[in-house]
mmCIF file of C-alpha atoms in Angstrom:
data_model
loop_
_atom_site.group_PDB
_atom_site.id
_atom_site.type_symbol
_atom_site.label_atom_id
_atom_site.label_comp_id
_atom_site.label_asym_id
_atom_site.label_seq_id
_atom_site.Cartn_x
_atom_site.Cartn_y
_atom_site.Cartn_z
ATOM 1 C CA ALA A 1 19.591 7.457 -0.626
ATOM 2 C CA GLU A 2 16.430 9.030 -2.019
ATOM 3 C CA VAL A 3 18.299 10.912 -4.763
ATOM 4 C CA ASN A 4 20.192 7.752 -5.727
ATOM 5 C CA TYR A 5 17.053 5.651 -6.069
ATOM 6 C CA LEU A 6 14.807 8.170 -7.793
ATOM 7 C CA GLY A 7 17.608 9.274 -10.091
ATOM 8 C CA GLN A 8 17.892 5.727 -11.417
ATOM 9 C CA LEU A 9 14.316 4.443 -11.144
ATOM 10 C CA GLN A 10 11.641 6.073 -13.274
ATOM 11 C CA HIS A 11 8.121 4.707 -13.612
ATOM 12 C CA PRO A 12 4.623 6.213 -14.055
ATOM 13 C CA ASN A 13 3.715 5.075 -10.528
ATOM 14 C CA LEU A 14 6.778 6.497 -8.763
ATOM 15 C CA VAL A 15 6.822 10.202 -7.945
ATOM 16 C CA LYS A 16 9.236 12.029 -10.244
ATOM 17 C CA LEU A 17 12.282 13.749 -8.749
ATOM 18 C CA ILE A 18 12.744 16.995 -10.678
ATOM 19 C CA GLY A 19 15.874 18.218 -8.926
ATOM 20 C CA TYR A 20 17.723 18.693 -5.674
ATOM 21 C CA CYS A 21 19.823 21.313 -3.933
ATOM 22 C CA CYS A 22 22.585 20.849 -1.379
ATOM 23 C CA GLU A 23 24.026 23.953 0.257
ATOM 24 C CA GLU A 24 25.963 23.708 3.534
ATOM 25 C CA ASP A 25 23.587 21.954 5.973
ATOM 26 C CA HIS A 26 20.520 22.558 3.824
ATOM 27 C CA ARG A 27 19.239 19.823 1.524
ATOM 28 C CA LEU A 28 16.161 20.173 -0.629
ATOM 29 C CA LEU A 29 14.410 17.723 -2.955
ATOM 30 C CA VAL A 30 12.004 18.967 -5.635
ATOM 31 C CA TYR A 31 9.273 16.592 -6.804
ATOM 32 C CA GLU A 32 6.516 16.811 -9.372
ATOM 33 C CA TYR A 33 3.390 18.422 -7.941
ATOM 34 C CA MET A 34 0.757 15.888 -6.885
ATOM 35 C CA SER A 35 -2.281 18.134 -6.691
ATOM 36 C CA SER A 36 -4.722 15.705 -5.062
ATOM 37 C CA GLY A 37 -2.503 15.111 -2.034
ATOM 38 C CA SER A 38 -2.099 11.813 -0.222
ATOM 39 C CA LEU A 39 -4.310 8.754 0.026
ATOM 40 C CA GLU A 40 -4.222 9.222 3.804
ATOM 41 C CA ASN A 41 -5.876 12.639 3.496
ATOM 42 C CA HIS A 42 -8.677 11.332 1.310
ATOM 43 C CA LEU A 43 -9.384 8.346 3.550
ATOM 44 C CA PHE A 44 -9.109 9.932 6.976
ATOM 45 C CA ARG A 45 -9.063 13.741 6.901
ATOM 46 C CA ARG A 46 -12.548 14.261 5.448
ATOM 47 C CA ILE A 47 -11.095 16.915 3.147
ATOM 48 C CA SER A 48 -13.193 16.084 0.116
ATOM 49 C CA GLU A 49 -15.783 13.764 -1.303
ATOM 50 C CA THR A 50 -15.480 10.095 -0.406
ATOM 51 C CA LEU A 51 -13.261 7.986 -2.627
ATOM 52 C CA THR A 52 -15.443 5.678 -4.692
ATOM 53 C CA TRP A 53 -14.879 1.927 -4.822
ATOM 54 C CA THR A 54 -13.577 2.102 -8.393
ATOM 55 C CA ARG A 55 -11.188 4.922 -7.544
ATOM 56 C CA ARG A 56 -9.865 3.044 -4.509
ATOM 57 C CA MET A 57 -9.168 -0.036 -6.609
ATOM 58 C CA LYS A 58 -7.437 2.082 -9.259
ATOM 59 C CA ILE A 59 -5.198 3.584 -6.562
ATOM 60 C CA ALA A 60 -4.402 0.132 -5.162
ATOM 61 C CA LEU A 61 -3.470 -1.140 -8.629
ATOM 62 C CA HIS A 62 -1.235 1.853 -9.367
ATOM 63 C CA ALA A 63 0.541 1.516 -6.014
ATOM 64 C CA ALA A 64 1.056 -2.206 -6.653
ATOM 65 C CA LYS A 65 2.504 -1.452 -10.102
ATOM 66 C CA GLY A 66 4.975 0.993 -8.575
ATOM 67 C CA LEU A 67 5.987 -1.612 -6.007
ATOM 68 C CA ALA A 68 6.303 -4.296 -8.700
ATOM 69 C CA PHE A 69 8.688 -2.069 -10.639
ATOM 70 C CA LEU A 70 10.911 -1.745 -7.548
ATOM 71 C CA HIS A 71 10.844 -5.443 -6.686
ATOM 72 C CA ASP A 72 11.454 -6.591 -10.263
ATOM 73 C CA ALA A 73 14.247 -4.116 -11.067
ATOM 74 C CA GLU A 74 17.636 -5.448 -12.191
ATOM 75 C CA ARG A 75 18.831 -4.549 -8.710
ATOM 76 C CA PRO A 76 15.699 -5.186 -6.605
ATOM 77 C CA VAL A 77 14.644 -2.439 -4.218
ATOM 78 C CA ILE A 78 12.633 -2.919 -1.019
ATOM 79 C CA TYR A 79 10.499 0.152 -0.367
ATOM 80 C CA ARG A 80 10.230 -0.390 3.405
ATOM 81 C CA ASP A 81 7.643 2.303 4.131
ATOM 82 C CA PHE A 82 4.455 1.396 2.265
ATOM 83 C CA LYS A 83 1.659 3.435 3.881
ATOM 84 C CA THR A 84 -1.228 5.717 2.921
ATOM 85 C CA SER A 85 0.681 8.959 3.553
ATOM 86 C CA ASN A 86 3.359 7.898 1.045
ATOM 87 C CA ILE A 87 0.870 7.244 -1.767
ATOM 88 C CA LEU A 88 0.353 10.540 -3.586
ATOM 89 C CA LEU A 89 -2.373 11.339 -6.124
ATOM 90 C CA ASP A 90 -2.335 13.597 -9.171
ATOM 91 C CA VAL A 91 -5.254 15.588 -10.564
ATOM 92 C CA ASP A 92 -6.724 12.451 -12.173
ATOM 93 C CA PHE A 93 -6.144 10.359 -9.027
ATOM 94 C CA ASN A 94 -3.317 8.380 -10.575
ATOM 95 C CA ALA A 95 -1.303 7.053 -7.636
ATOM 96 C CA LYS A 96 2.469 7.269 -7.211
ATOM 97 C CA LEU A 97 4.764 6.051 -4.442
ATOM 98 C CA SER A 98 6.804 8.772 -2.736
ATOM 99 C CA ASP A 99 9.467 9.115 -0.014
ATOM 100 C CA PHE A 100 12.306 6.706 -0.683
ATOM 101 C CA GLY A 101 14.293 7.691 2.394
ATOM 102 C CA LEU A 102 14.013 4.178 3.868
ATOM 103 C CA ALA A 103 14.373 2.227 0.595
ATOM 104 C CA LYS A 104 16.949 -0.549 0.686
ATOM 105 C CA ASP A 105 18.657 -2.760 -1.895
ATOM 106 C CA GLY A 106 16.974 -6.162 -1.850
ATOM 107 C CA PRO A 107 18.699 -9.547 -1.500
ATOM 108 C CA MET A 108 20.836 -10.614 -4.454
ATOM 109 C CA GLY A 109 21.967 -14.013 -5.699
ATOM 110 C CA ASP A 110 21.711 -16.677 -3.010
ATOM 111 C CA GLN A 111 20.666 -14.208 -0.302
ATOM 112 C CA THR A 112 17.263 -14.870 1.234
ATOM 113 C CA HIS A 113 17.008 -11.542 3.044
ATOM 114 C CA VAL A 114 18.788 -8.327 3.951
ATOM 115 C CA SER A 115 19.609 -7.701 7.617
ATOM 116 C CA THR A 116 19.080 -4.115 8.694
ATOM 117 C CA ARG A 117 18.143 -1.939 11.637
ATOM 118 C CA VAL A 118 14.368 -1.981 12.028
ATOM 119 C CA MET A 119 12.819 1.176 10.598
ATOM 120 C CA GLY A 120 9.477 2.039 9.061
ATOM 121 C CA THR A 121 6.066 2.826 10.501
ATOM 122 C CA TYR A 122 4.466 0.760 13.249
ATOM 123 C CA GLY A 123 1.192 -0.733 12.055
ATOM 124 C CA TYR A 124 2.521 -1.207 8.525
ATOM 125 C CA ALA A 125 5.825 -2.978 9.234
ATOM 126 C CA ALA A 126 5.811 -6.765 8.828
ATOM 127 C CA PRO A 127 5.968 -8.706 12.131
ATOM 128 C CA GLU A 128 8.968 -10.843 11.107
ATOM 129 C CA TYR A 129 10.905 -7.700 10.161
ATOM 130 C CA ILE A 130 10.155 -6.108 13.534
ATOM 131 C CA MET A 131 11.240 -9.282 15.342
ATOM 132 C CA THR A 132 14.415 -10.128 13.395
ATOM 133 C CA GLY A 133 15.448 -7.169 11.234
ATOM 134 C CA HIS A 134 15.332 -9.542 8.250
ATOM 135 C CA LEU A 135 13.995 -7.636 5.254
ATOM 136 C CA THR A 136 12.543 -9.199 2.086
ATOM 137 C CA ALA A 137 10.179 -8.148 -0.683
ATOM 138 C CA ARG A 138 7.418 -9.910 1.287
ATOM 139 C CA SER A 139 7.898 -7.283 4.006
ATOM 140 C CA ASP A 140 6.536 -4.690 1.561
ATOM 141 C CA ILE A 141 3.608 -6.977 0.712
ATOM 142 C CA TYR A 142 2.509 -6.871 4.350
ATOM 143 C CA GLY A 143 2.404 -3.063 4.174
ATOM 144 C CA PHE A 144 0.429 -3.273 0.942
ATOM 145 C CA GLY A 145 -2.077 -5.536 2.701
ATOM 146 C CA VAL A 146 -2.495 -3.052 5.546
ATOM 147 C CA VAL A 147 -3.134 -0.202 3.091
ATOM 148 C CA LEU A 148 -5.628 -2.379 1.219
ATOM 149 C CA LEU A 149 -7.442 -2.983 4.523
ATOM 150 C CA GLU A 150 -7.524 0.753 5.240
ATOM 151 C CA MET A 151 -9.098 1.373 1.834
ATOM 152 C CA LEU A 152 -11.625 -1.439 2.277
ATOM 153 C CA ILE A 153 -12.662 -0.669 5.841
ATOM 154 C CA GLY A 154 -12.034 3.076 6.109
ATOM 155 C CA ARG A 155 -10.086 2.776 9.366
ATOM 156 C CA LYS A 156 -6.511 3.682 10.226
ATOM 157 C CA ALA A 157 -3.891 0.980 10.744
ATOM 158 C CA LEU A 158 -3.620 2.149 14.354
ATOM 159 C CA ASP A 159 -6.416 4.058 16.076
ATOM 160 C CA LYS A 160 -6.283 4.521 19.850
ATOM 161 C CA SER A 161 -9.662 6.304 19.815
ATOM 162 C CA ARG A 162 -11.442 2.982 19.232
ATOM 163 C CA PRO A 163 -12.120 0.229 21.828
ATOM 164 C CA SER A 164 -8.887 -1.479 22.919
ATOM 165 C CA HIS A 165 -9.498 -4.661 20.905
ATOM 166 C CA GLU A 166 -9.915 -2.519 17.769
ATOM 167 C CA HIS A 167 -6.769 -0.373 18.166
ATOM 168 C CA ASN A 168 -4.789 -2.449 15.667
ATOM 169 C CA LEU A 169 -6.662 -2.793 12.371
ATOM 170 C CA VAL A 170 -4.893 -5.989 11.272
ATOM 171 C CA ASP A 171 -5.455 -7.813 14.566
ATOM 172 C CA TRP A 172 -9.119 -6.813 14.644
ATOM 173 C CA ALA A 173 -9.953 -7.424 10.979
ATOM 174 C CA ARG A 174 -7.927 -10.581 10.242
ATOM 175 C CA PRO A 175 -10.443 -13.120 11.700
ATOM 176 C CA LEU A 176 -13.372 -11.344 10.015
ATOM 177 C CA LEU A 177 -11.963 -11.299 6.487
ATOM 178 C CA THR A 178 -12.532 -14.999 5.837
ATOM 179 C CA HIS A 179 -16.253 -14.893 6.723
ATOM 180 C CA GLU A 180 -18.188 -13.333 3.858
ATOM 181 C CA LYS A 181 -21.092 -11.896 5.874
ATOM 182 C CA LYS A 182 -18.846 -10.526 8.628
ATOM 183 C CA CYS A 183 -16.444 -9.140 6.058
ATOM 184 C CA LEU A 184 -19.133 -7.248 4.151
ATOM 185 C CA LYS A 185 -20.401 -5.728 7.416
ATOM 186 C CA ILE A 186 -17.048 -4.113 8.272
ATOM 187 C CA LEU A 187 -16.463 -2.443 4.888
ATOM 188 C CA ASP A 188 -16.325 1.363 4.792
ATOM 189 C CA PRO A 189 -19.989 2.484 5.085
ATOM 190 C CA ARG A 190 -19.159 5.554 2.973
ATOM 191 C CA MET A 191 -18.957 3.201 -0.045
ATOM 192 C CA ASP A 192 -22.359 1.654 0.685
ATOM 193 C CA GLY A 193 -23.913 0.161 -2.425
ATOM 194 C CA GLN A 194 -21.033 1.054 -4.759
ATOM 195 C CA TYR A 195 -19.298 -2.300 -5.023
ATOM 196 C CA LEU A 196 -20.247 -5.795 -6.087
ATOM 197 C CA PRO A 197 -20.112 -8.079 -3.023
ATOM 198 C CA LYS A 198 -18.110 -10.719 -4.908
ATOM 199 C CA ALA A 199 -15.532 -8.078 -5.881
ATOM 200 C CA ALA A 200 -15.241 -6.847 -2.289
ATOM 201 C CA ILE A 201 -14.790 -10.422 -1.026
ATOM 202 C CA LYS A 202 -12.095 -11.034 -3.630
ATOM 203 C CA VAL A 203 -10.124 -7.956 -2.535
ATOM 204 C CA ALA A 204 -10.628 -8.822 1.146
ATOM 205 C CA ASN A 205 -9.212 -12.298 0.488
ATOM 206 C CA LEU A 206 -6.194 -10.704 -1.175
ATOM 207 C CA ALA A 207 -5.662 -8.409 1.824
ATOM 208 C CA HIS A 208 -5.906 -11.427 4.125
ATOM 209 C CA LYS A 209 -3.143 -13.200 2.194
ATOM 210 C CA CYS A 210 -0.945 -10.095 2.187
ATOM 211 C CA ILE A 211 -1.085 -9.758 5.995
ATOM 212 C CA SER A 212 -0.286 -13.430 6.593
ATOM 213 C CA GLN A 213 1.925 -13.957 9.646
ATOM 214 C CA ASN A 214 4.005 -16.297 7.495
ATOM 215 C CA PRO A 215 5.865 -14.287 4.817
ATOM 216 C CA LYS A 216 5.788 -17.281 2.465
ATOM 217 C CA GLY A 217 1.996 -17.184 2.579
ATOM 218 C CA ARG A 218 1.964 -13.700 1.037
ATOM 219 C CA PRO A 219 1.682 -13.306 -2.743
ATOM 220 C CA THR A 220 4.364 -11.565 -4.776
ATOM 221 C CA VAL A 221 3.472 -8.113 -6.016
ATOM 222 C CA SER A 222 3.693 -9.358 -9.620
ATOM 223 C CA HIS A 223 1.030 -11.945 -8.780
ATOM 224 C CA ILE A 224 -1.118 -9.183 -7.299
ATOM 225 C CA VAL A 225 -0.817 -6.982 -10.397
ATOM 226 C CA GLN A 226 -1.189 -9.733 -12.982
ATOM 227 C CA GLY A 227 -3.696 -11.843 -11.064
ATOM 228 C CA SER A 228 -6.001 -10.271 -8.505
ATOM 229 C CA PHE A 229 -6.256 -6.823 -10.078
ATOM 230 C CA TYR A 230 -6.199 -8.078 -13.637
ATOM 231 C CA GLU A 231 -9.730 -9.392 -13.246
ATOM 232 C CA SER A 232 -12.117 -6.682 -14.387
ATOM 233 C CA ASP A 233 -14.912 -7.431 -11.908
ATOM 234 C CA VAL A 234 -12.739 -6.065 -9.085
ATOM 235 C CA PHE A 235 -13.132 -2.603 -10.612
ATOM 236 C CA MET A 236 -16.831 -2.879 -11.368
ATOM 237 C CA SER A 237 -19.303 -1.057 -9.188
ATOM 238 C CA CYS A 238 -23.044 -1.478 -8.938
ATOM 239 C CA PHE A 239 -23.390 1.630 -11.114
ATOM 240 C CA ASP A 240 -21.916 -0.291 -14.054
ATOM 241 C CA TYR A 241 -25.124 -2.301 -14.125
ATOM 242 C CA LEU A 242 -27.552 0.619 -14.097
#
């Protein structure tokens, strides 16, 4: 499946498949080298300097553009595994989606959804998909919202090391995102002072919409790219005013 999709779909924000090898039971895929590793490593492994606000927003925009290309293709594709470990970064921190092993053709014509066996990663998978196996483009938007929360707050989607009511990031953060003061207090302290409060609130509101329990309440990825991230103040940091 991965070879089929990446062989046909090429975009600056999708990792490039260079070649593949199939010999007896051995199968190898060769991708372009993404020297800065995964978003997950930079957020949670403490392997390098903290990602700045501006860099985080750039990564979110690039990932959304890659997703928009899949959703808006002539034959729409549902990614089905949107998570921080699948967002890879090159030397300039340009983000690209990787790992298309779970990708699925989206609904066509009069279809409202695709029915499939539930797969993906718990914590990122949309609740209606887990419950029914019904897959739509809005299922990917939920995963995008979870990743956006992880970038905003600096916490993993699931973290059993925290108090029980904070294990699930979405459940814990959802009621706080709509209160400006509470929202600003839970943002990643490693970004302290880097962002404009109004920009952070705007992105938090977007994340809140993306993780809506009702799929119809989630924006399309095209709306995200052309609307929320098109506004320049989202990318501005306090340093732009020095």
